[in-house]
mmCIF file of C-alpha atoms and ligand atoms in Angstrom:
data_model
loop_
_atom_site.group_PDB
_atom_site.id
_atom_site.type_symbol
_atom_site.label_atom_id
_atom_site.label_comp_id
_atom_site.label_asym_id
_atom_site.label_seq_id
_atom_site.Cartn_x
_atom_site.Cartn_y
_atom_site.Cartn_z
ATOM 1 C CA UNK A 150 0.000 0.000 0.000
ATOM 2 C CA UNK A 151 2.585 2.545 1.125
ATOM 3 C CA UNK A 152 4.532 2.088 -2.104
ATOM 4 C CA UNK A 153 1.536 3.300 -4.020
ATOM 5 C CA UNK A 154 1.603 6.734 -2.451
ATOM 6 C CA UNK A 155 1.630 9.159 -5.325
ATOM 7 C CA UNK A 156 3.599 12.325 -5.352
ATOM 8 C CA UNK A 157 2.977 15.990 -5.589
ATOM 9 C CA UNK A 158 4.181 16.830 -9.116
ATOM 10 C CA UNK A 159 6.986 19.252 -8.328
ATOM 11 C CA UNK A 160 8.148 19.273 -11.920
ATOM 12 C CA UNK A 161 4.754 20.644 -13.022
ATOM 13 C CA UNK A 162 5.460 23.624 -10.837
ATOM 14 C CA UNK A 163 8.965 24.126 -12.213
ATOM 15 C CA UNK A 164 10.820 22.813 -9.195
ATOM 16 C CA UNK A 165 13.600 20.347 -8.672
ATOM 17 C CA UNK A 166 16.356 19.794 -6.175
ATOM 18 C CA UNK A 167 18.259 22.848 -7.391
ATOM 19 C CA UNK A 168 15.199 25.050 -7.432
ATOM 20 C CA UNK A 169 13.457 24.132 -4.224
ATOM 21 C CA UNK A 170 9.744 24.771 -3.928
ATOM 22 C CA UNK A 171 9.252 27.892 -1.826
ATOM 23 C CA UNK A 172 6.049 28.543 0.054
ATOM 24 C CA UNK A 173 6.057 31.688 2.187
ATOM 25 C CA UNK A 174 3.510 33.880 3.864
ATOM 26 C CA UNK A 175 2.056 34.966 7.159
ATOM 27 C CA UNK A 176 1.380 32.586 10.007
ATOM 28 C CA UNK A 177 -2.145 34.048 9.958
ATOM 29 C CA UNK A 178 -4.155 36.334 7.778
ATOM 30 C CA UNK A 179 -4.892 39.340 10.018
ATOM 31 C CA UNK A 180 -6.249 42.224 7.971
ATOM 32 C CA UNK A 181 -6.699 43.105 4.307
ATOM 33 C CA UNK A 182 -3.819 45.555 4.606
ATOM 34 C CA UNK A 183 -1.461 43.090 6.320
ATOM 35 C CA UNK A 184 -2.124 40.458 3.672
ATOM 36 C CA UNK A 185 -1.711 42.878 0.796
ATOM 37 C CA UNK A 186 1.546 44.371 2.070
ATOM 38 C CA UNK A 187 3.011 40.970 2.895
ATOM 39 C CA UNK A 188 2.097 39.373 -0.431
ATOM 40 C CA UNK A 189 3.325 42.446 -2.313
ATOM 41 C CA UNK A 190 6.710 42.100 -0.593
ATOM 42 C CA UNK A 191 6.876 38.360 -1.196
ATOM 43 C CA UNK A 192 5.912 38.632 -4.866
ATOM 44 C CA UNK A 193 8.787 41.113 -5.264
ATOM 45 C CA UNK A 194 11.106 38.426 -3.896
ATOM 46 C CA UNK A 195 9.854 35.968 -6.493
ATOM 47 C CA UNK A 196 7.629 33.895 -4.194
ATOM 48 C CA UNK A 197 4.853 32.229 -6.200
ATOM 49 C CA UNK A 198 3.016 30.262 -3.523
ATOM 50 C CA UNK A 199 1.731 32.069 -0.432
ATOM 51 C CA UNK A 200 0.868 30.306 2.812
ATOM 52 C CA UNK A 201 -1.734 31.912 5.037
ATOM 53 C CA UNK A 202 -3.502 30.582 8.118
ATOM 54 C CA UNK A 203 -7.223 31.353 8.059
ATOM 55 C CA UNK A 204 -8.198 29.087 10.950
ATOM 56 C CA UNK A 205 -5.484 28.759 13.589
ATOM 57 C CA UNK A 206 -5.117 25.724 15.865
ATOM 58 C CA UNK A 207 -3.867 27.260 19.109
ATOM 59 C CA UNK A 208 -2.420 25.383 22.043
ATOM 60 C CA UNK A 209 -4.159 27.586 24.621
ATOM 61 C CA UNK A 210 -7.690 29.029 24.493
ATOM 62 C CA UNK A 211 -8.348 32.766 24.381
ATOM 63 C CA UNK A 212 -5.529 33.387 21.947
ATOM 64 C CA UNK A 213 -6.068 34.531 18.364
ATOM 65 C CA UNK A 214 -7.710 31.673 16.469
ATOM 66 C CA UNK A 215 -7.622 33.142 12.974
ATOM 67 C CA UNK A 216 -9.980 35.583 11.271
ATOM 68 C CA UNK A 217 -11.898 32.786 9.502
ATOM 69 C CA UNK A 218 -13.867 33.183 6.283
ATOM 70 C CA UNK A 219 -13.584 36.966 6.025
ATOM 71 C CA UNK A 220 -10.023 36.289 4.828
ATOM 72 C CA UNK A 221 -11.151 34.778 1.517
ATOM 73 C CA UNK A 222 -12.064 37.977 -0.373
ATOM 74 C CA UNK A 223 -8.676 39.452 0.680
ATOM 75 C CA UNK A 224 -6.943 36.277 -0.513
ATOM 76 C CA UNK A 225 -8.808 36.390 -3.819
ATOM 77 C CA UNK A 226 -7.758 39.989 -4.316
ATOM 78 C CA UNK A 227 -4.095 39.222 -3.565
ATOM 79 C CA UNK A 228 -4.185 36.241 -5.942
ATOM 80 C CA UNK A 229 -5.357 38.415 -8.808
ATOM 81 C CA UNK A 230 -3.208 41.432 -8.017
ATOM 82 C CA UNK A 231 0.090 39.574 -7.519
ATOM 83 C CA UNK A 232 -0.504 36.444 -9.636
ATOM 84 C CA UNK A 233 0.278 34.034 -6.822
ATOM 85 C CA UNK A 234 -1.198 30.769 -5.580
ATOM 86 C CA UNK A 235 -2.444 30.288 -2.029
ATOM 87 C CA UNK A 236 -2.050 27.463 0.471
ATOM 88 C CA UNK A 237 -4.338 27.258 3.515
ATOM 89 C CA UNK A 238 -4.481 24.916 6.527
ATOM 90 C CA UNK A 239 -7.620 22.804 6.831
ATOM 91 C CA UNK A 240 -8.601 20.924 9.963
ATOM 92 C CA UNK A 241 -12.193 19.835 9.205
ATOM 93 C CA UNK A 242 -14.526 19.031 6.289
ATOM 94 C CA UNK A 243 -16.103 22.496 6.729
ATOM 95 C CA UNK A 244 -12.673 24.102 6.216
ATOM 96 C CA UNK A 245 -12.106 21.976 3.103
ATOM 97 C CA UNK A 246 -15.466 22.982 1.685
ATOM 98 C CA UNK A 247 -14.849 26.692 2.270
ATOM 99 C CA UNK A 248 -11.293 26.600 0.948
ATOM 100 C CA UNK A 249 -12.393 24.838 -2.245
ATOM 101 C CA UNK A 250 -15.328 27.194 -2.722
ATOM 102 C CA UNK A 251 -12.919 30.107 -2.441
ATOM 103 C CA UNK A 252 -10.450 29.014 -5.058
ATOM 104 C CA UNK A 253 -7.580 28.001 -2.785
ATOM 105 C CA UNK A 254 -4.807 26.236 -4.737
ATOM 106 C CA UNK A 255 -3.172 24.029 -2.104
ATOM 107 C CA UNK A 256 -4.272 22.643 1.233
ATOM 108 C CA UNK A 257 -2.151 21.600 4.157
ATOM 109 C CA UNK A 258 -2.989 19.533 7.191
ATOM 110 C CA UNK A 259 -1.477 20.865 10.424
ATOM 111 C CA UNK A 260 0.597 18.943 12.932
ATOM 112 C CA UNK A 261 -2.170 18.699 15.529
ATOM 113 C CA UNK A 262 -4.618 17.316 12.962
ATOM 114 C CA UNK A 263 -2.127 14.767 11.583
ATOM 115 C CA UNK A 264 -1.814 13.358 15.109
ATOM 116 C CA UNK A 265 -5.518 12.444 15.080
ATOM 117 C CA UNK A 266 -6.578 9.690 12.631
ATOM 118 C CA UNK A 267 -10.306 10.553 13.084
ATOM 119 C CA UNK A 268 -9.677 14.132 11.969
ATOM 120 C CA UNK A 269 -7.481 13.041 9.067
ATOM 121 C CA UNK A 270 -10.131 10.533 7.954
ATOM 122 C CA UNK A 271 -12.859 13.199 8.097
ATOM 123 C CA UNK A 272 -10.714 15.509 5.972
ATOM 124 C CA UNK A 273 -9.916 12.637 3.581
ATOM 125 C CA UNK A 274 -13.628 11.823 3.181
ATOM 126 C CA UNK A 275 -14.374 15.443 2.351
ATOM 127 C CA UNK A 276 -11.665 15.405 -0.335
ATOM 128 C CA UNK A 277 -13.155 12.507 -2.337
ATOM 129 C CA UNK A 278 -13.366 13.402 -6.019
ATOM 130 C CA UNK A 279 -11.308 16.572 -5.572
ATOM 131 C CA UNK A 280 -8.079 17.271 -7.441
ATOM 132 C CA UNK A 281 -5.978 19.576 -5.288
ATOM 133 C CA UNK A 282 -2.448 19.220 -3.884
ATOM 134 C CA UNK A 283 -2.416 18.359 -0.182
ATOM 135 C CA UNK A 284 0.655 18.757 2.028
ATOM 136 C CA UNK A 285 0.702 16.874 5.302
ATOM 137 C CA UNK A 286 2.704 18.142 8.240
ATOM 138 C CA UNK A 287 4.332 15.655 10.568
ATOM 139 C CA UNK A 288 2.316 14.912 13.735
ATOM 140 C CA UNK A 289 3.393 16.839 16.851
ATOM 141 C CA UNK A 290 4.719 13.575 18.359
ATOM 142 C CA UNK A 291 7.698 11.793 16.784
ATOM 143 C CA UNK A 292 5.710 8.962 15.223
ATOM 144 C CA UNK A 293 6.648 8.188 11.632
ATOM 145 C CA UNK A 294 3.867 5.595 11.229
ATOM 146 C CA UNK A 295 1.226 8.166 12.190
ATOM 147 C CA UNK A 296 2.621 10.591 9.606
ATOM 148 C CA UNK A 297 2.631 7.901 6.891
ATOM 149 C CA UNK A 298 -0.864 6.816 7.955
ATOM 150 C CA UNK A 299 -2.163 10.339 7.364
ATOM 151 C CA UNK A 300 -0.614 10.389 3.884
ATOM 152 C CA UNK A 301 -2.225 7.023 3.162
ATOM 153 C CA UNK A 302 -5.664 8.213 4.289
ATOM 154 C CA UNK A 303 -5.460 11.255 2.017
ATOM 155 C CA UNK A 304 -4.135 9.136 -0.837
ATOM 156 C CA UNK A 305 -6.902 6.567 -0.420
ATOM 157 C CA UNK A 306 -9.414 9.381 -0.818
ATOM 158 C CA UNK A 307 -8.114 9.736 -4.378
ATOM 159 C CA UNK A 308 -5.758 12.689 -3.873
ATOM 160 C CA UNK A 309 -2.693 12.078 -6.036
ATOM 161 C CA UNK A 310 -0.792 15.304 -5.438
ATOM 162 C CA UNK A 311 0.639 14.597 -2.035
ATOM 163 C CA UNK A 312 3.588 16.125 -0.209
ATOM 164 C CA UNK A 313 4.936 16.074 3.348
ATOM 165 C CA UNK A 314 6.060 18.922 5.576
ATOM 166 C CA UNK A 315 8.617 18.436 8.344
ATOM 167 C CA UNK A 316 7.907 21.004 11.099
ATOM 168 C CA UNK A 317 9.650 19.291 14.012
ATOM 169 C CA UNK A 318 8.269 17.592 17.124
ATOM 170 C CA UNK A 319 6.987 18.868 20.471
ATOM 171 C CA UNK A 320 9.457 18.665 23.277
ATOM 172 C CA UNK A 321 9.597 19.243 26.991
ATOM 173 C CA UNK A 322 13.059 20.582 27.569
ATOM 174 C CA UNK A 323 14.683 21.491 24.264
ATOM 175 C CA UNK A 324 15.380 25.148 24.939
ATOM 176 C CA UNK A 325 17.092 25.659 21.593
ATOM 177 C CA UNK A 326 14.275 24.723 19.214
ATOM 178 C CA UNK A 327 10.555 25.354 19.565
ATOM 179 C CA UNK A 328 9.991 21.934 17.984
ATOM 180 C CA UNK A 329 12.925 19.503 17.894
ATOM 181 C CA UNK A 330 13.815 18.652 14.283
ATOM 182 C CA UNK A 331 14.769 15.003 15.025
ATOM 183 C CA UNK A 332 16.251 14.817 11.547
ATOM 184 C CA UNK A 333 16.396 11.016 11.592
ATOM 185 C CA UNK A 334 12.593 10.933 11.167
ATOM 186 C CA UNK A 335 12.374 12.965 7.915
ATOM 187 C CA UNK A 336 15.503 11.145 6.690
ATOM 188 C CA UNK A 337 13.740 7.821 7.266
ATOM 189 C CA UNK A 338 10.666 9.248 5.505
ATOM 190 C CA UNK A 339 12.757 10.306 2.493
ATOM 191 C CA UNK A 340 14.460 6.916 2.373
ATOM 192 C CA UNK A 341 11.106 5.105 2.312
ATOM 193 C CA UNK A 342 9.306 7.527 0.001
ATOM 194 C CA UNK A 343 11.982 9.092 -2.195
ATOM 195 C CA UNK A 344 9.389 10.343 -4.682
ATOM 196 C CA UNK A 345 7.123 12.157 -2.261
ATOM 197 C CA UNK A 346 8.167 15.803 -2.016
ATOM 198 C CA UNK A 347 9.394 16.627 1.446
ATOM 199 C CA UNK A 348 9.257 20.249 2.494
ATOM 200 C CA UNK A 349 10.911 21.704 5.559
ATOM 201 C CA UNK A 350 9.216 24.299 7.780
ATOM 202 C CA UNK A 351 12.122 25.946 9.616
ATOM 203 C CA UNK A 352 9.813 28.600 11.107
ATOM 204 C CA UNK A 353 7.946 26.211 13.411
ATOM 205 C CA UNK A 354 11.083 24.210 14.176
ATOM 206 C CA UNK A 355 13.071 27.278 15.224
ATOM 207 C CA UNK A 356 10.470 29.490 16.854
ATOM 208 C CA UNK A 357 12.862 32.412 16.484
ATOM 209 C CA UNK A 358 14.183 34.211 13.428
ATOM 210 C CA UNK A 359 17.895 33.884 14.146
ATOM 211 C CA UNK A 360 17.936 30.095 13.861
ATOM 212 C CA UNK A 361 16.029 29.836 10.567
ATOM 213 C CA UNK A 362 18.964 30.087 8.086
ATOM 214 C CA UNK A 363 20.890 27.190 9.572
ATOM 215 C CA UNK A 364 17.867 24.883 9.700
ATOM 216 C CA UNK A 365 16.790 25.810 6.150
ATOM 217 C CA UNK A 366 20.317 25.087 4.883
ATOM 218 C CA UNK A 367 20.428 21.795 6.767
ATOM 219 C CA UNK A 368 17.170 20.788 5.062
ATOM 220 C CA UNK A 369 18.565 21.542 1.614
ATOM 221 C CA UNK A 370 21.757 19.667 2.470
ATOM 222 C CA UNK A 371 19.536 16.670 3.273
ATOM 223 C CA UNK A 372 17.844 16.905 -0.159
ATOM 224 C CA UNK A 373 14.536 18.300 1.002
ATOM 225 C CA UNK A 374 12.447 19.437 -1.961
ATOM 226 C CA UNK A 375 11.340 22.770 -0.606
ATOM 227 C CA UNK A 376 10.782 25.163 2.265
ATOM 228 C CA UNK A 377 7.709 26.651 3.894
ATOM 229 C CA UNK A 378 8.662 29.826 5.736
ATOM 230 C CA UNK A 379 6.534 32.312 7.650
ATOM 231 C CA UNK A 380 6.760 35.921 6.534
ATOM 232 C CA UNK A 381 4.989 39.111 7.633
ATOM 233 C CA UNK A 382 5.508 42.690 6.448
ATOM 234 C CA UNK A 383 5.940 43.754 10.079
ATOM 235 C CA UNK A 384 6.693 40.655 12.159
ATOM 236 C CA UNK A 385 6.859 42.389 15.520
ATOM 237 C CA UNK A 386 3.195 43.308 15.283
ATOM 238 C CA UNK A 387 2.050 39.847 14.095
ATOM 239 C CA UNK A 388 -0.978 38.405 15.891
ATOM 240 C CA UNK A 389 0.597 34.954 16.049
ATOM 241 C CA UNK A 390 4.163 33.593 15.900
ATOM 242 C CA UNK A 391 5.677 37.105 15.904
ATOM 243 C CA UNK A 392 9.164 35.937 16.884
ATOM 244 C CA UNK A 393 9.655 33.541 14.006
ATOM 245 C CA UNK A 394 8.313 35.507 11.031
ATOM 246 C CA UNK A 395 10.672 37.167 8.556
ATOM 247 C CA UNK A 396 10.122 40.386 6.655
ATOM 248 C CA UNK A 397 9.763 39.627 2.924
ATOM 249 C CA UNK A 398 13.092 41.422 2.256
ATOM 250 C CA UNK A 399 14.835 39.241 4.830
ATOM 251 C CA UNK A 400 13.263 36.142 3.343
ATOM 252 C CA UNK A 401 14.668 37.234 -0.034
ATOM 253 C CA UNK A 402 18.144 37.586 1.495
ATOM 254 C CA UNK A 403 17.833 34.188 3.132
ATOM 255 C CA UNK A 404 16.762 32.509 -0.114
ATOM 256 C CA UNK A 405 19.662 34.121 -1.965
ATOM 257 C CA UNK A 406 22.119 32.882 0.670
ATOM 258 C CA UNK A 407 21.010 29.228 0.613
ATOM 259 C CA UNK A 408 23.188 26.770 -1.242
ATOM 260 C CA UNK A 409 21.590 23.980 -3.238
ATOM 261 C CA UNK A 410 23.667 20.905 -3.925
ATOM 262 C CA UNK A 411 23.912 18.609 -6.850
ATOM 263 C CA UNK A 412 22.479 15.181 -6.109
ATOM 264 C CA UNK A 413 23.465 13.207 -9.154
ATOM 265 C CA UNK A 414 27.042 13.718 -10.086
ATOM 266 C CA UNK A 415 28.325 12.827 -13.518
ATOM 267 C CA UNK A 416 31.964 13.514 -12.805
ATOM 268 C CA UNK A 417 33.681 10.089 -12.835
ATOM 269 C CA UNK A 418 36.728 11.106 -10.805
ATOM 270 C CA UNK A 419 34.455 12.472 -8.093
ATOM 271 C CA UNK A 420 32.287 9.342 -8.151
ATOM 272 C CA UNK A 421 35.244 6.980 -7.758
ATOM 273 C CA UNK A 422 36.732 9.092 -4.962
ATOM 274 C CA UNK A 423 33.378 9.015 -3.174
ATOM 275 C CA UNK A 424 33.171 5.251 -3.671
ATOM 276 C CA UNK A 425 36.628 4.770 -2.203
ATOM 277 C CA UNK A 426 35.861 6.856 0.900
ATOM 278 C CA UNK A 427 32.591 4.972 1.382
ATOM 279 C CA UNK A 428 34.462 1.657 1.261
ATOM 280 C CA UNK A 429 36.797 2.921 3.979
ATOM 281 C CA UNK A 430 33.768 3.906 6.049
ATOM 282 C CA UNK A 431 32.323 0.391 5.576
ATOM 283 C CA UNK A 432 35.618 -1.159 6.752
ATOM 284 C CA UNK A 433 35.740 1.157 9.754
ATOM 285 C CA UNK A 434 32.155 0.289 10.699
ATOM 286 C CA UNK A 435 33.007 -3.410 10.532
ATOM 287 C CA UNK A 436 35.943 -2.798 12.904
ATOM 288 C CA UNK A 437 33.703 -0.827 15.277
ATOM 289 C CA UNK A 438 31.234 -3.721 15.370
ATOM 290 C CA UNK A 439 34.009 -6.298 15.925
ATOM 291 C CA UNK A 440 35.234 -4.208 18.850
ATOM 292 C CA UNK A 441 31.722 -3.895 20.224
ATOM 293 C CA UNK A 442 31.287 -7.637 19.968
ATOM 294 C CA UNK A 443 34.579 -8.122 21.869
ATOM 295 C CA UNK A 444 33.403 -5.652 24.510
ATOM 296 C CA UNK A 445 30.112 -7.516 24.980
ATOM 297 C CA UNK A 446 32.053 -10.809 25.326
ATOM 298 C CA UNK A 447 34.076 -9.223 28.164
ATOM 299 C CA UNK A 448 30.873 -7.922 29.742
ATOM 300 C CA UNK A 449 29.490 -11.467 29.795
ATOM 301 C CA UNK A 450 32.671 -12.661 31.427
ATOM 302 C CA UNK A 451 32.324 -10.034 34.171
ATOM 303 C CA UNK A 452 28.700 -11.187 34.554
ATOM 304 C CA UNK A 453 29.906 -14.733 35.175
ATOM 305 C CA UNK A 454 32.329 -13.567 37.866
ATOM 306 C CA UNK A 455 29.686 -11.402 39.520
ATOM 307 C CA UNK A 456 27.352 -14.385 39.583
ATOM 308 C CA UNK A 457 29.946 -16.721 41.130
ATOM 309 C CA UNK A 458 30.769 -14.113 43.781
ATOM 310 C CA UNK A 459 27.126 -13.139 44.291
ATOM 311 C CA UNK A 460 27.619 -9.502 43.323
ATOM 312 C CA UNK A 461 24.847 -7.250 41.905
ATOM 313 C CA UNK A 462 24.910 -6.514 38.172
ATOM 314 C CA UNK A 463 24.817 -2.744 38.468
ATOM 315 C CA UNK A 464 27.644 -1.115 40.358
ATOM 316 C CA UNK A 465 27.337 2.624 40.574
ATOM 317 C CA UNK A 466 31.015 3.383 41.297
ATOM 318 C CA UNK A 467 32.193 1.496 38.233
ATOM 319 C CA UNK A 468 29.553 3.127 36.045
ATOM 320 C CA UNK A 469 30.474 6.601 37.335
ATOM 321 C CA UNK A 470 34.065 5.963 36.375
ATOM 322 C CA UNK A 471 33.177 4.750 32.891
ATOM 323 C CA UNK A 472 30.865 7.671 32.390
ATOM 324 C CA UNK A 473 33.533 10.133 33.474
ATOM 325 C CA UNK A 474 36.519 8.739 31.599
ATOM 326 C CA UNK A 475 34.980 7.972 28.194
ATOM 327 C CA UNK A 476 33.978 11.557 27.377
ATOM 328 C CA UNK A 477 37.483 12.626 28.503
ATOM 329 C CA UNK A 478 39.096 10.082 26.197
ATOM 330 C CA UNK A 479 36.721 11.200 23.454
ATOM 331 C CA UNK A 480 37.776 14.843 23.817
ATOM 332 C CA UNK A 481 41.429 13.829 23.510
ATOM 333 C CA UNK A 482 40.500 12.029 20.273
ATOM 334 C CA UNK A 483 38.714 15.067 18.881
ATOM 335 C CA UNK A 484 35.291 13.497 19.319
ATOM 336 C CA UNK A 485 32.261 15.309 20.695
ATOM 337 C CA UNK A 486 32.074 14.249 24.391
ATOM 338 C CA UNK A 487 28.271 14.699 24.456
ATOM 339 C CA UNK A 488 27.911 12.274 21.559
ATOM 340 C CA UNK A 489 30.165 9.749 23.316
ATOM 341 C CA UNK A 490 28.188 10.146 26.559
ATOM 342 C CA UNK A 491 24.985 9.250 24.672
ATOM 343 C CA UNK A 492 26.735 6.314 23.025
ATOM 344 C CA UNK A 493 27.901 4.984 26.383
ATOM 345 C CA UNK A 494 24.416 5.276 27.867
ATOM 346 C CA UNK A 495 23.277 2.853 25.157
ATOM 347 C CA UNK A 496 26.292 0.594 25.563
ATOM 348 C CA UNK A 497 25.724 0.511 29.312
ATOM 349 C CA UNK A 498 22.033 -0.371 28.927
ATOM 350 C CA UNK A 499 22.987 -3.241 26.615
ATOM 351 C CA UNK A 500 25.738 -4.401 28.999
ATOM 352 C CA UNK A 501 23.311 -4.531 31.916
ATOM 353 C CA UNK A 502 20.882 -6.489 29.762
ATOM 354 C CA UNK A 503 23.620 -8.972 28.790
ATOM 355 C CA UNK A 504 24.728 -9.471 32.405
ATOM 356 C CA UNK A 505 21.152 -9.912 33.555
ATOM 357 C CA UNK A 506 20.773 -12.633 30.928
ATOM 358 C CA UNK A 507 23.912 -14.305 32.267
ATOM 359 C CA UNK A 508 22.457 -14.246 35.793
ATOM 360 C CA UNK A 509 19.137 -15.701 34.656
ATOM 361 C CA UNK A 510 20.830 -18.373 32.554
ATOM 362 C CA UNK A 511 22.552 -19.595 35.717
ATOM 363 C CA UNK A 512 19.391 -19.569 37.730
ATOM 364 C CA UNK A 513 17.500 -21.895 35.406
HETATM 365 C C1 PEP B 637 1.166 26.827 10.941
HETATM 366 O O1 PEP B 637 1.720 26.395 9.914
HETATM 367 O O2 PEP B 637 0.864 28.008 11.116
HETATM 368 C C2 PEP B 637 0.916 25.883 12.043
HETATM 369 C C3 PEP B 637 -0.061 26.057 12.902
HETATM 370 O O3 PEP B 637 1.821 24.920 12.045
HETATM 371 P P1 PEP B 637 1.868 23.491 12.776
HETATM 372 O O4 PEP B 637 0.651 22.751 12.354
HETATM 373 O O5 PEP B 637 3.130 22.948 12.209
HETATM 374 O O6 PEP B 637 1.963 23.754 14.257
HETATM 375 MN MN1 MN B 638 2.621 29.743 12.695
#
């Protein structure tokens, strides 16, 4: 089933890996004037697809929940005046109906909706027989299956122009990002569905302007197909997400500064060099695994001795020492000590598991 997921036809829109699809626009439509000024600025920067929230899913009540349907005449006017397409978030069949009635070109499903299969199914049912591109944001929780499931529901409704948006995942204590990118999840998505366009939303990942360039560049380096970025003619007075929106001029500067990379390389010398380095990496990985296997063998041996001498598996003093020395050794070897700390947490968990198995084997 999953293999049958069709793709959003990027080529039809004149985009490829070197010309990423750019969707930009305000977090929310606020007033006719705000929309006009913002779209005017974006059109000047060459943006062809505008995002605009009409109905806003807010975490807390009594915050601005979008202006609703009064936005559509303003959107229609901006479409005609600046020759742009519009993308709007839909979270219910009523939203779908209104968006379609009002000539919206693209729909997207927000992160909170993707997390709820009932909502996604309702939206899917309301899209039967409709031919419109639908972009599906990742769910707020880091669950790849839930994200894929939402794509499948929309696809099963007959929508063939499907794309995915990576907007990061809710977190409790990541003070750097508003939503942790957890890049391994979109990478896994891209590996499984190489043909489905994957768009990065650095605005909702970062939560603040200053971080956006590095995340957007990271996405392009990972072969994302496009970017969705929030932009407002006067971000500081925005009614929602003020800290993460960029002025259209700044968005233009950002777009000009991003580097796209070549994915398929024809140069033979380059290809053989790459091949040779990859072979060395394969050999090194094999050595790492042989060493790990030797380490686990030693761990089992220690388990045997602990068992014979009736000593508990977990010994805090020993663990403290391991946990202190390994990051120090790592630093001396020019490795990131934080990375090595994480690695040793996993190695330690596995070692405890192995020793517990040894203990149980002896008991039976
Ligand atoms: C948005 O795009 O404005 C939005 C609400 O995003 P998300 O669904 O990613 O939180
Ligand atoms: Mn927003």
